[in-house]
Amino acid sequence: MLEMQNVVKIYRTDLIETHALRDFNLRVADGEFVAVTGPSGSGKTTFLNVAGLLEGFESGSYRLDGKNIGELDDDARSRTRNQKIGFIFQSFNLIPDLDVFDNIDVPLRYRGFNAAERRRRIERVLELVGLASRARHVPSQLSGGQQQRVAIARALAGEPRFLLADEPTGNLDSLMARQIMDLLEEINSRGTTIIMVTHDPELANRAHRNVHVMDGQVTDFHAFESPLAAAV
Amino acid sequence: MEIRPILSAMMRNRSGVLLVGLQIAITLAVAANAAFIIQQRLEKIGRPSGVDAANMFYVYSYGYSPSYDSKPTLAADLDTLRRLPGVLAASSTNGMLLSGGGSANSYQASANTKAPQIPGNYFEIGEQGLNALGVKLVAGRNFRADELTYSGLDNLFPKQIIVTRTMAKALFGDERVVGRLVYSPTGDAAEIIGVTQNMMGSWVDNRHPENVVFHPILQRGARLTYMVRTEPGRRDELMARAEKALSKPGDGRFVVWVHSQEHYIKNSYRSDRRMVVFLWTMICLMVGVTALGIVGLATFLVNARRKQIGTRRAIGARRIDIVRYFMVENGLLTAFGVIAGAGLSFLFSYWLSNMFALPPLKLRFVLWGIAALLLLGQMAVFIPARRAAAVPPALATRTV
């Protein structure tokens, strides 16, 4: 369960203050697939950053799996990101110097798994995303869709409770975008909670619930077929 | 430890890594050899002179008048010097320790002309010569006044000699030497009547600086040199008084100079000291430039990988993990450099040995150099690594 109440996030410079999130309220139940939409500058990515513990916040309450995030120090936030959250970025964010296997290995090493366990997990997620034969390819040898699959594999290898996706199909053509969405739906069907920031209404419509953000606040909810949405 | 992925990443940034690795290798090769040379020079500078250098000085006079007679002048001068309060001993001499100029002969343990010739730096001194040097006898006796002769070509090789312990050993090994005869290459014989503790001879770069022999010979001629030893702490005062005492108007000679023994020691090691300073400066510059190279490469890699660092932080790296990544990466880079540098050090040493007849480099200098460069590398990369750890994880979601 992810629960934000009255979360405020302000970016400050010497001259101006920007209120990126204003009394932001959102609850995401376990197993949900939530799409977060909104125009540019509305606060979608800031929400994702705060939800993913990439940034702190000024006030309000944020609980992730019952844990009060505001009380965590930097190391604890890193550990929580590593153990509970998987990230999928718009531009994949693979490490260009490492091959597919080693890219997926990075968070597992931070987690402290032994080599055998890491190998088992990497082989499993590579099978899941259909890239088992590309384990020793470097990112530059892969298509955009394949790179995003690697990023998804990296996010899934640690078996996170939450998958946060920031425009996961933003850099892909429509065919690859559909394939990625199919994969995300499959992952969600296995029980992983997914929160996806997107501009694309078509992709948003494939989520259980669509949260619209405007001026740093949730302005609208659209529940789709998911019975989970009704419970929220 | 994530060594394999780090190696893999390094292999994809070969040019920078190779350049800095090569810089580390060259620094090690030059610094290890330079440190070895410095140590040799310092050992050389630190060699004991074996004499009471702090309380010794020399007076050199030149007789210019046609009526000048060196024999009575010598006797009068020695008498004058010995009467000065604070003077412990005075003697004429044909040379000064570590002055770069002196006399040498070959000595043999047998009359056989094919016997090994031992080079010896000889000093012609009077009966107070050993005392004027502050050198102690360890066996036998000193010259008696009746054994002294005057210098001249006809009596160059004396009847009695005193040798240093090193010279005695060079001639006769561990055997007793007092009473033994030594021979000049022309077959003249001299009896060893005493053995002294070791002392340096005239030449700082002599391969056998402690092969010293004393001949019981007084100086004569226009040029007379006296060596004088004083009570501790009175040397400078007595140098001035001695010069004044020997400078009598109308006696047909003048005192050319008065120099302390320390003056010669200081001068004789001047080039060694300059070499030490030069090599130290070179080592510091090379190490400094290498440190800057490491900082530069690390800073470049941090800046080039900001997005990657942000991503690593986003997927779970703690700050310490990022610092450790750069420290390990630098450790590997330095390790490559020092491994190559170790080989290069010995090649460089081999070349120096052949070119300048230097002894071969000792392993411990390379090992110390490796340790120092590994430490330097870790110190140099620490600040860029800390800067990398400060990259916010939110950078991962920024598109620019």
XYZ file of C-alpha atoms in Angstrom:
632
model
C 0.000 0.000 0.000
C 1.212 3.455 -0.971
C -0.468 6.323 0.817
C 0.235 10.036 0.514
C -1.614 12.604 2.540
C -1.260 16.332 2.042
C 2.234 15.938 0.668
C 3.900 19.247 -0.212
C 6.994 19.456 -2.375
C 8.628 22.799 -3.079
C 11.633 23.478 -5.305
C 13.539 26.530 -4.188
C 16.094 28.699 -5.902
C 17.527 32.007 -4.701
C 14.776 33.841 -6.527
C 11.691 31.686 -6.658
C 9.808 28.883 -4.982
C 7.943 26.385 -7.109
C 5.207 24.380 -5.439
C 5.487 21.136 -7.377
C 3.098 19.178 -5.148
C 0.358 20.890 -3.101
C -1.526 18.837 -0.552
C -1.088 15.824 -2.748
C -3.301 12.918 -1.706
C -3.203 9.447 -3.203
C -3.681 5.878 -2.099
C -2.598 2.961 -4.203
C -3.619 -0.498 -3.098
C -1.486 -3.583 -3.480
C -1.735 -5.065 -6.949
C -3.167 -1.941 -8.601
C -2.044 -0.612 -11.950
C -2.369 3.166 -11.751
C -1.700 5.571 -14.572
C -0.767 9.115 -13.601
C -1.531 11.629 -16.313
C -1.414 15.369 -16.638
C 0.110 18.111 -18.734
C 3.799 18.973 -18.679
C 4.803 20.705 -15.448
C 1.784 19.417 -13.599
C 3.882 17.539 -11.046
C 3.687 13.971 -12.411
C 7.428 13.345 -12.333
C 7.776 15.079 -8.967
C 5.115 12.753 -7.627
C 7.030 9.794 -9.049
C 10.273 11.054 -7.524
C 8.673 11.450 -4.106
C 6.813 8.144 -4.390
C 10.035 6.428 -5.443
C 11.987 8.015 -2.569
C 14.234 9.776 -5.029
C 13.379 13.094 -3.411
C 12.142 14.186 -0.039
C 9.140 16.406 0.641
C 8.427 19.414 2.816
C 5.324 18.335 4.702
C 2.538 15.833 4.740
C 2.633 12.114 5.293
C 3.827 9.354 3.047
C 3.592 5.718 4.073
C 4.850 2.878 1.943
C 3.893 -0.582 3.109
C 3.048 0.973 6.443
C 6.480 2.536 6.850
C 6.650 6.287 7.475
C 8.998 7.438 4.710
C 9.531 10.862 6.254
C 11.461 9.263 9.117
C 13.980 7.409 6.955
C 17.555 8.575 6.573
C 19.369 8.497 3.242
C 20.715 4.964 3.650
C 17.341 3.603 4.702
C 15.719 5.271 1.705
C 18.319 3.644 -0.541
C 17.621 0.250 0.988
C 13.863 0.742 0.641
C 14.261 1.725 -3.029
C 16.442 -1.303 -3.583
C 14.150 -3.799 -1.876
C 10.624 -2.547 -2.483
C 10.680 -0.395 -5.611
C 11.587 -1.058 -9.198
C 12.078 1.866 -11.600
C 11.458 2.047 -15.312
C 12.696 5.246 -16.907
C 11.650 6.913 -20.135
C 15.205 6.805 -21.514
C 15.866 3.334 -20.075
C 18.878 4.527 -18.024
C 20.899 1.421 -18.698
C 24.605 1.646 -17.918
C 26.181 1.779 -21.359
C 29.479 0.181 -20.281
C 27.808 -2.926 -18.900
C 26.176 -5.744 -20.816
C 22.582 -6.813 -20.230
C 23.491 -9.354 -17.558
C 25.619 -6.891 -15.598
C 23.020 -4.127 -15.890
C 20.433 -6.342 -14.257
C 23.045 -7.430 -11.733
C 23.646 -3.880 -10.412
C 20.716 -3.582 -7.944
C 21.140 -7.208 -6.906
C 24.727 -6.529 -5.879
C 23.554 -3.562 -3.797
C 21.044 -5.923 -2.228
C 23.879 -8.223 -1.155
C 22.718 -11.425 -2.877
C 25.371 -14.046 -3.522
C 26.498 -14.806 -7.067
C 24.353 -17.917 -7.493
C 21.208 -16.159 -6.326
C 21.923 -13.197 -8.563
C 22.433 -15.456 -11.570
C 19.200 -17.322 -10.848
C 17.216 -14.108 -10.647
C 18.816 -12.571 -13.721
C 18.166 -15.658 -15.827
C 14.570 -15.747 -14.632
C 13.803 -12.116 -15.500
C 15.624 -12.359 -18.823
C 13.346 -15.291 -19.682
C 10.368 -13.200 -18.598
C 11.239 -10.280 -20.881
C 12.337 -12.562 -23.704
C 15.981 -11.518 -23.834
C 17.747 -14.603 -22.508
C 19.789 -14.827 -25.694
C 21.016 -11.223 -25.371
C 22.595 -11.454 -21.931
C 26.056 -10.486 -23.139
C 24.976 -7.691 -25.443
C 25.686 -4.127 -24.441
C 22.824 -1.601 -24.625
C 24.115 -0.033 -27.820
C 23.616 -3.395 -29.541
C 19.917 -3.476 -28.647
C 16.844 -1.745 -30.031
C 14.957 0.767 -27.911
C 12.284 -1.780 -27.096
C 14.876 -4.344 -26.091
C 16.632 -1.787 -23.920
C 13.393 -1.002 -22.147
C 12.832 -4.724 -21.629
C 16.264 -4.902 -20.022
C 15.308 -1.956 -17.809
C 12.124 -3.770 -16.835
C 14.128 -6.919 -16.131
C 16.470 -4.878 -13.938
C 13.499 -3.406 -12.095
C 11.931 -6.836 -11.582
C 15.006 -8.816 -10.607
C 14.777 -7.710 -6.988
C 11.091 -8.796 -6.904
C 9.861 -5.366 -5.810
C 6.390 -4.684 -4.414
C 6.085 -1.525 -6.496
C 7.064 -0.751 -10.040
C 7.305 2.968 -10.852
C 7.414 3.740 -14.545
C 8.170 7.191 -15.906
C 6.868 7.421 -19.481
C 8.074 3.866 -20.120
C 7.077 3.974 -23.782
C 7.975 7.612 -24.402
C 10.986 6.767 -26.537
C 9.482 3.802 -28.370
C 7.460 3.424 -31.535
C 3.835 2.319 -31.221
C 4.502 -1.379 -31.836
C 7.229 -1.546 -29.205
C 5.116 0.580 -26.871
C 2.294 -1.963 -27.100
C 4.702 -4.810 -26.407
C 6.014 -3.037 -23.323
C 2.494 -2.361 -22.122
C 1.629 -6.040 -22.630
C 4.639 -6.911 -20.512
C 3.675 -4.446 -17.770
C 0.157 -5.864 -17.700
C 1.566 -9.361 -17.368
C 3.809 -8.227 -14.515
C 0.878 -6.544 -12.821
C -1.192 -9.690 -13.215
C 1.457 -11.497 -11.150
C 0.790 -9.137 -8.238
C 3.260 -6.267 -8.648
C 1.750 -2.837 -8.018
C 2.476 -0.519 -10.936
C 2.324 3.257 -11.001
C 2.936 4.620 -14.465
C 3.353 8.256 -15.423
C 2.313 8.825 -19.034
C 1.132 11.436 -21.486
C -0.476 8.839 -23.693
C -4.241 8.450 -23.048
C -4.304 5.150 -24.885
C -1.720 3.683 -22.498
C -3.411 5.288 -19.509
C -6.643 3.594 -20.474
C -5.003 0.199 -20.097
C -4.406 0.855 -16.373
C -6.923 -0.005 -13.671
C -7.146 3.570 -12.608
C -6.183 6.890 -14.063
C -5.076 9.659 -11.711
C -5.029 13.104 -13.276
C -2.607 15.620 -11.826
C -2.833 19.356 -12.354
C -0.817 22.074 -10.631
C 0.643 19.595 -8.182
C -2.658 18.167 -7.037
C -4.766 15.148 -7.894
C -7.776 16.538 -9.682
C -9.527 13.486 -11.004
C -9.792 9.708 -10.715
C -10.994 7.464 -13.491
C -11.502 3.895 -12.561
C -11.561 1.363 -15.352
C -12.512 -2.272 -15.241
C -10.429 -3.177 -12.244
C -12.392 -4.201 -9.174
C -9.445 -2.942 -7.110
C -10.253 0.655 -8.036
C -13.563 0.436 -6.276
C -11.866 -0.457 -3.072
C -9.803 2.743 -3.047
C 33.065 -6.431 -4.762
C 31.950 -5.510 -8.237
C 35.393 -5.800 -9.773
C 34.433 -7.535 -13.007
C 31.769 -4.972 -14.036
C 34.152 -2.159 -13.110
C 36.876 -3.731 -15.224
C 34.388 -4.132 -18.016
C 33.453 -0.432 -17.771
C 37.138 0.544 -17.682
C 37.832 -1.430 -20.828
C 35.238 0.673 -22.607
C 37.017 3.896 -21.555
C 40.419 2.654 -22.614
C 42.151 5.821 -23.740
C 41.820 7.781 -20.489
C 42.560 4.710 -18.413
C 45.622 3.839 -20.517
C 46.989 7.368 -20.363
C 46.657 7.688 -16.601
C 47.843 4.089 -16.116
C 50.908 4.859 -18.201
C 51.474 8.040 -16.209
C 51.345 6.015 -12.983
C 53.750 3.442 -14.450
C 56.263 6.082 -15.523
C 55.944 7.864 -12.182
C 56.684 4.642 -10.333
C 59.652 3.822 -12.558
C 61.198 7.264 -12.201
C 60.289 7.796 -8.547
C 61.533 4.364 -7.397
C 64.867 4.818 -9.166
C 65.166 8.428 -8.023
C 64.398 7.438 -4.424
C 67.027 4.699 -4.675
C 69.600 7.199 -5.935
C 68.594 9.646 -3.184
C 69.093 6.945 -0.572
C 72.541 6.164 -1.972
C 73.485 9.824 -1.987
C 72.213 10.319 1.561
C 74.177 7.279 2.697
C 77.226 8.772 1.030
C 76.689 12.194 2.596
C 76.065 10.584 5.969
C 79.297 8.560 5.982
C 81.380 9.408 9.056
C 84.598 11.213 8.205
C 86.371 9.310 10.956
C 88.162 12.464 12.118
C 87.306 15.227 14.591
C 85.984 17.346 11.733
C 84.119 19.835 13.923
C 87.347 20.945 15.611
C 89.805 20.782 12.734
C 91.149 23.411 10.387
C 93.930 23.864 7.862
C 96.306 26.774 7.292
C 98.048 27.177 3.962
C 101.023 29.513 3.578
C 103.157 30.430 0.627
C 106.777 31.538 0.851
C 107.673 34.013 -1.859
C 110.934 35.582 -0.723
C 114.312 34.346 -2.082
C 115.464 34.207 1.538
C 112.521 32.053 2.573
C 113.628 28.733 4.092
C 110.834 26.217 4.644
C 112.570 24.009 7.254
C 112.974 26.626 9.986
C 109.650 28.175 8.972
C 107.914 24.806 9.397
C 109.479 24.243 12.811
C 108.635 27.767 13.940
C 105.098 27.589 12.606
C 104.369 24.274 14.295
C 105.792 25.635 17.524
C 103.654 28.758 17.209
C 100.500 26.827 16.457
C 101.048 24.327 19.264
C 101.565 27.143 21.767
C 98.207 28.743 20.988
C 95.926 28.109 23.976
C 93.166 25.719 22.909
C 95.194 23.953 20.220
C 95.409 20.216 20.925
C 97.737 19.235 18.087
C 99.240 20.582 14.883
C 101.054 18.892 12.027
C 102.123 19.606 8.511
C 100.304 17.635 5.828
C 100.373 17.071 2.112
C 96.602 17.001 1.753
C 93.245 17.735 3.264
C 90.507 15.191 3.912
C 87.691 15.201 1.347
C 89.191 18.166 -0.450
C 89.208 16.461 -3.825
C 93.009 16.635 -4.029
C 95.601 14.363 -2.463
C 98.280 11.740 -3.048
C 97.935 8.054 -3.793
C 100.198 5.081 -4.207
C 99.923 1.354 -4.696
C 100.870 -0.986 -1.879
C 101.593 -4.687 -1.998
C 101.654 -7.321 0.704
C 104.705 -8.985 -0.833
C 107.750 -7.981 -2.837
C 106.526 -10.092 -5.729
C 105.822 -7.653 -8.520
C 102.798 -9.747 -9.520
C 101.204 -9.434 -6.075
C 97.899 -7.546 -5.998
C 98.370 -3.804 -5.825
C 96.155 -2.142 -3.233
C 95.472 1.518 -3.907
C 96.049 3.732 -0.883
C 95.539 7.432 -0.323
C 98.572 8.542 1.680
C 98.975 11.484 4.003
C 102.394 12.813 4.956
C 102.193 13.821 8.587
C 104.358 14.534 11.587
C 104.321 12.910 15.014
C 101.222 14.932 15.977
C 99.433 14.120 12.711
C 97.126 11.429 14.088
C 96.255 13.631 17.062
C 95.609 16.597 14.759
C 93.124 14.423 12.881
C 91.590 13.082 16.054
C 92.206 9.528 14.821
C 92.905 6.830 17.382
C 95.384 3.973 17.048
C 93.796 0.570 17.434
C 97.102 -1.343 17.267
C 100.835 -0.579 17.293
C 102.284 2.841 17.875
C 102.564 6.374 16.523
C 105.514 7.816 14.584
C 108.473 8.924 16.669
C 110.163 12.282 15.981
C 113.345 10.502 14.916
C 111.453 8.622 12.201
C 110.344 11.804 10.430
C 111.957 12.804 7.166
C 111.349 15.636 4.791
C 109.366 15.308 1.616
C 111.224 14.886 -1.636
C 111.432 12.535 -4.550
C 114.347 10.594 -3.087
C 112.428 9.410 -0.019
C 108.871 9.179 -1.312
C 108.377 5.684 0.120
C 109.144 5.762 3.863
C 110.577 3.093 6.153
C 107.562 3.074 8.505
C 103.892 3.548 7.796
C 100.631 3.529 9.693
C 97.494 2.239 7.975
C 93.780 2.357 8.632
C 91.972 -0.812 9.626
C 90.384 -1.073 6.163
C 93.756 -0.700 4.450
C 95.252 -3.326 6.771
C 92.483 -5.730 5.878
C 92.862 -4.987 2.168
C 96.551 -5.862 2.410
C 96.606 -8.833 4.778
C 93.033 -9.883 5.423
C 92.338 -10.677 9.037
C 95.995 -11.339 9.894
C 97.958 -9.209 12.361
C 99.666 -6.483 10.414
C 101.840 -4.586 12.901
C 105.440 -5.422 12.103
C 104.590 -6.686 8.607
C 106.294 -5.194 5.577
C 104.450 -3.650 2.667
C 106.039 -2.850 -0.666
C 105.779 -0.195 -3.291
C 105.440 -1.354 -6.918
C 109.132 -0.465 -7.310
C 110.079 -2.839 -4.481
C 110.700 -0.348 -1.631
C 109.661 -1.809 1.739
C 107.985 -0.139 4.713
C 107.072 -1.595 8.071
C 103.558 -1.173 9.369
C 104.038 0.219 12.865
C 100.429 1.053 13.678
C 96.785 0.635 12.701
C 94.188 3.374 13.172
C 90.477 3.431 13.171
C 88.979 4.137 9.774
C 88.776 7.593 8.256
C 87.923 9.064 4.885
C 90.663 10.030 2.476
C 90.938 12.926 0.065
C 88.352 11.971 -2.540
C 84.663 11.778 -1.894
C 84.061 9.526 -4.901
C 86.998 7.205 -4.288
C 85.893 3.571 -4.575
C 88.063 2.771 -1.528
C 87.798 5.996 0.497
C 89.038 4.383 3.713
C 92.210 2.907 2.196
C 94.383 5.465 3.947
C 98.104 5.253 4.700
C 100.192 7.649 6.818
C 103.789 8.422 5.938
C 106.090 10.040 8.551
C 107.121 12.897 6.306
C 107.294 16.632 6.949
C 106.580 19.122 4.180
C 109.094 21.445 2.655
C 109.071 23.979 -0.111
C 107.216 27.239 -0.711
C 103.826 25.749 -0.007
C 103.183 24.557 3.526
C 99.905 23.207 4.828
C 99.182 22.677 8.512
C 96.324 20.816 10.058
C 95.270 21.861 13.520
C 92.858 20.354 16.047
C 91.415 22.486 18.794
C 89.500 21.998 21.978
C 85.795 21.553 21.250
C 84.031 24.803 20.375
C 87.187 26.871 19.882
C 87.885 26.179 16.223
C 86.589 29.420 14.712
C 88.339 31.554 17.305
C 91.611 29.705 16.778
C 91.374 29.874 12.987
C 91.544 33.649 13.240
C 94.296 33.552 15.836
C 96.373 31.052 13.872
C 96.166 33.146 10.720
C 97.251 36.194 12.657
C 100.050 34.339 14.447
C 101.576 33.060 11.188
C 101.191 36.340 9.319
C 104.342 38.158 10.381
C 105.399 41.055 8.156
C 108.796 40.674 6.574
C 109.229 36.903 6.922
C 108.907 36.335 3.176
C 105.658 34.412 3.150
C 101.954 34.973 3.658
C 98.978 32.942 4.753
C 96.917 32.217 1.647
C 93.891 30.750 3.381
C 92.536 29.129 6.514
C 89.729 26.611 6.037
C 87.894 24.339 8.434
C 87.599 20.621 7.785
C 83.811 21.101 7.630
C 84.342 23.521 4.752
C 85.821 20.679 2.691
C 83.209 18.181 3.759
C 80.440 20.597 2.847
C 82.005 21.341 -0.533
C 82.753 17.746 -1.330
C 79.118 16.676 -0.914
C 77.640 19.758 -2.568
C 76.830 18.009 -5.843
C 75.314 15.084 -3.952
C 73.108 17.419 -1.942
C 72.056 19.228 -5.110
C 71.252 15.910 -6.722
C 69.125 14.932 -3.722
C 67.198 18.208 -3.892
C 66.792 17.878 -7.657
C 65.557 14.301 -7.457
C 63.193 15.089 -4.599
C 61.771 17.995 -6.577
C 61.375 15.744 -9.601
C 59.623 13.057 -7.547
C 57.284 15.634 -5.991
C 56.472 17.133 -9.386
C 55.839 13.752 -10.986
C 53.722 12.565 -8.086
C 51.831 15.861 -8.115
C 51.167 15.669 -11.836
C 50.065 12.048 -11.475
C 47.739 12.964 -8.628
C 46.276 15.721 -10.799
C 45.893 13.207 -13.631
C 43.998 10.845 -11.348
C 41.816 13.668 -10.025
C 41.249 14.846 -13.603
C 40.252 11.423 -14.891
C 38.054 10.737 -11.875
C 36.379 14.146 -12.194
C 35.836 13.560 -15.901
C 34.347 10.123 -15.249
C 32.107 11.501 -12.503
C 30.843 14.291 -14.737
C 30.369 11.959 -17.682
C 28.462 9.469 -15.533
C 26.181 11.767 -13.559
C 23.090 10.229 -15.086
C 24.470 6.748 -14.485
C 25.297 7.620 -10.877
C 21.783 8.991 -10.405
C 20.405 5.747 -11.820
C 22.594 3.667 -9.522
C 21.350 5.717 -6.576
C 17.751 5.315 -7.779
C 18.016 1.533 -7.936
C 19.453 1.235 -4.477
C 23.061 2.388 -4.239
C 23.903 4.152 -0.994
C 26.326 7.059 -1.015
C 29.034 4.780 0.339
C 28.413 2.363 -2.567
C 29.110 5.182 -5.038
C 32.250 6.279 -3.175
C 33.410 2.662 -3.063
C 32.768 2.218 -6.785
C 35.121 5.064 -7.686
C 37.697 4.029 -5.096
C 37.742 0.461 -6.420
C 37.875 1.696 -10.001
C 40.816 3.922 -9.119
C 42.447 1.109 -7.164
C 42.279 -1.116 -10.250
C 43.596 1.646 -12.485
C 46.480 2.299 -10.095
C 47.119 -1.432 -9.786
C 47.494 -1.712 -13.570
C 49.795 1.285 -13.514
C 52.012 0.019 -10.731
C 52.253 -3.506 -12.161
C 53.453 -2.029 -15.450
C 55.540 0.479 -13.491
C 57.281 -2.267 -11.495
C 58.556 -3.847 -14.688
C 59.457 -0.467 -16.092
C 61.332 0.402 -12.872
C 63.703 -2.530 -13.262
C 64.166 -1.859 -16.964
C 65.006 1.743 -16.144
C 67.364 0.589 -13.399
C 69.071 -1.797 -15.844
C 69.585 1.081 -18.261
C 70.918 3.351 -15.491
C 73.276 0.582 -14.348
C 74.676 0.212 -17.826
C 74.892 3.915 -18.550
C 76.113 5.275 -15.217
C 77.434 2.195 -13.404
C 74.809 2.512 -10.703
C 73.974 -0.483 -8.503
C 70.761 -2.322 -9.395
C 67.510 -1.031 -7.939
C 66.467 -2.710 -4.698
C 63.020 -4.322 -4.635
C 61.952 -2.466 -1.502
C 62.008 0.865 -3.343
C 59.549 -0.483 -5.902
C 57.341 -1.935 -3.162
C 57.357 1.362 -1.260
C 56.594 3.177 -4.505
C 53.671 0.856 -5.213
C 52.261 1.391 -1.728
C 52.717 5.161 -1.998
C 51.045 5.353 -5.411
C 48.119 3.157 -4.345
C 47.624 5.446 -1.344
C 48.048 8.540 -3.493
C 45.473 7.208 -5.958
C 42.937 6.595 -3.216
C 43.559 10.039 -1.728
C 43.336 11.725 -5.124
C 40.061 10.053 -6.048
C 38.381 10.577 -2.701
C 37.066 14.080 -3.356
C 35.700 13.301 -6.853
C 34.171 10.131 -5.386
C 32.493 12.144 -2.620
C 31.198 14.522 -5.277
C 29.820 11.551 -7.195
C 28.065 10.290 -4.072
C 26.342 13.667 -3.789
C 24.614 13.206 -7.161
C 20.903 13.047 -6.321
C 18.989 9.899 -7.260
C 16.289 12.095 -8.792
C 18.733 12.818 -11.606
C 17.700 9.442 -12.993
C 14.273 10.764 -13.963
C 15.534 13.964 -15.554
C 15.726 13.851 -19.299
C 18.424 16.560 -19.604
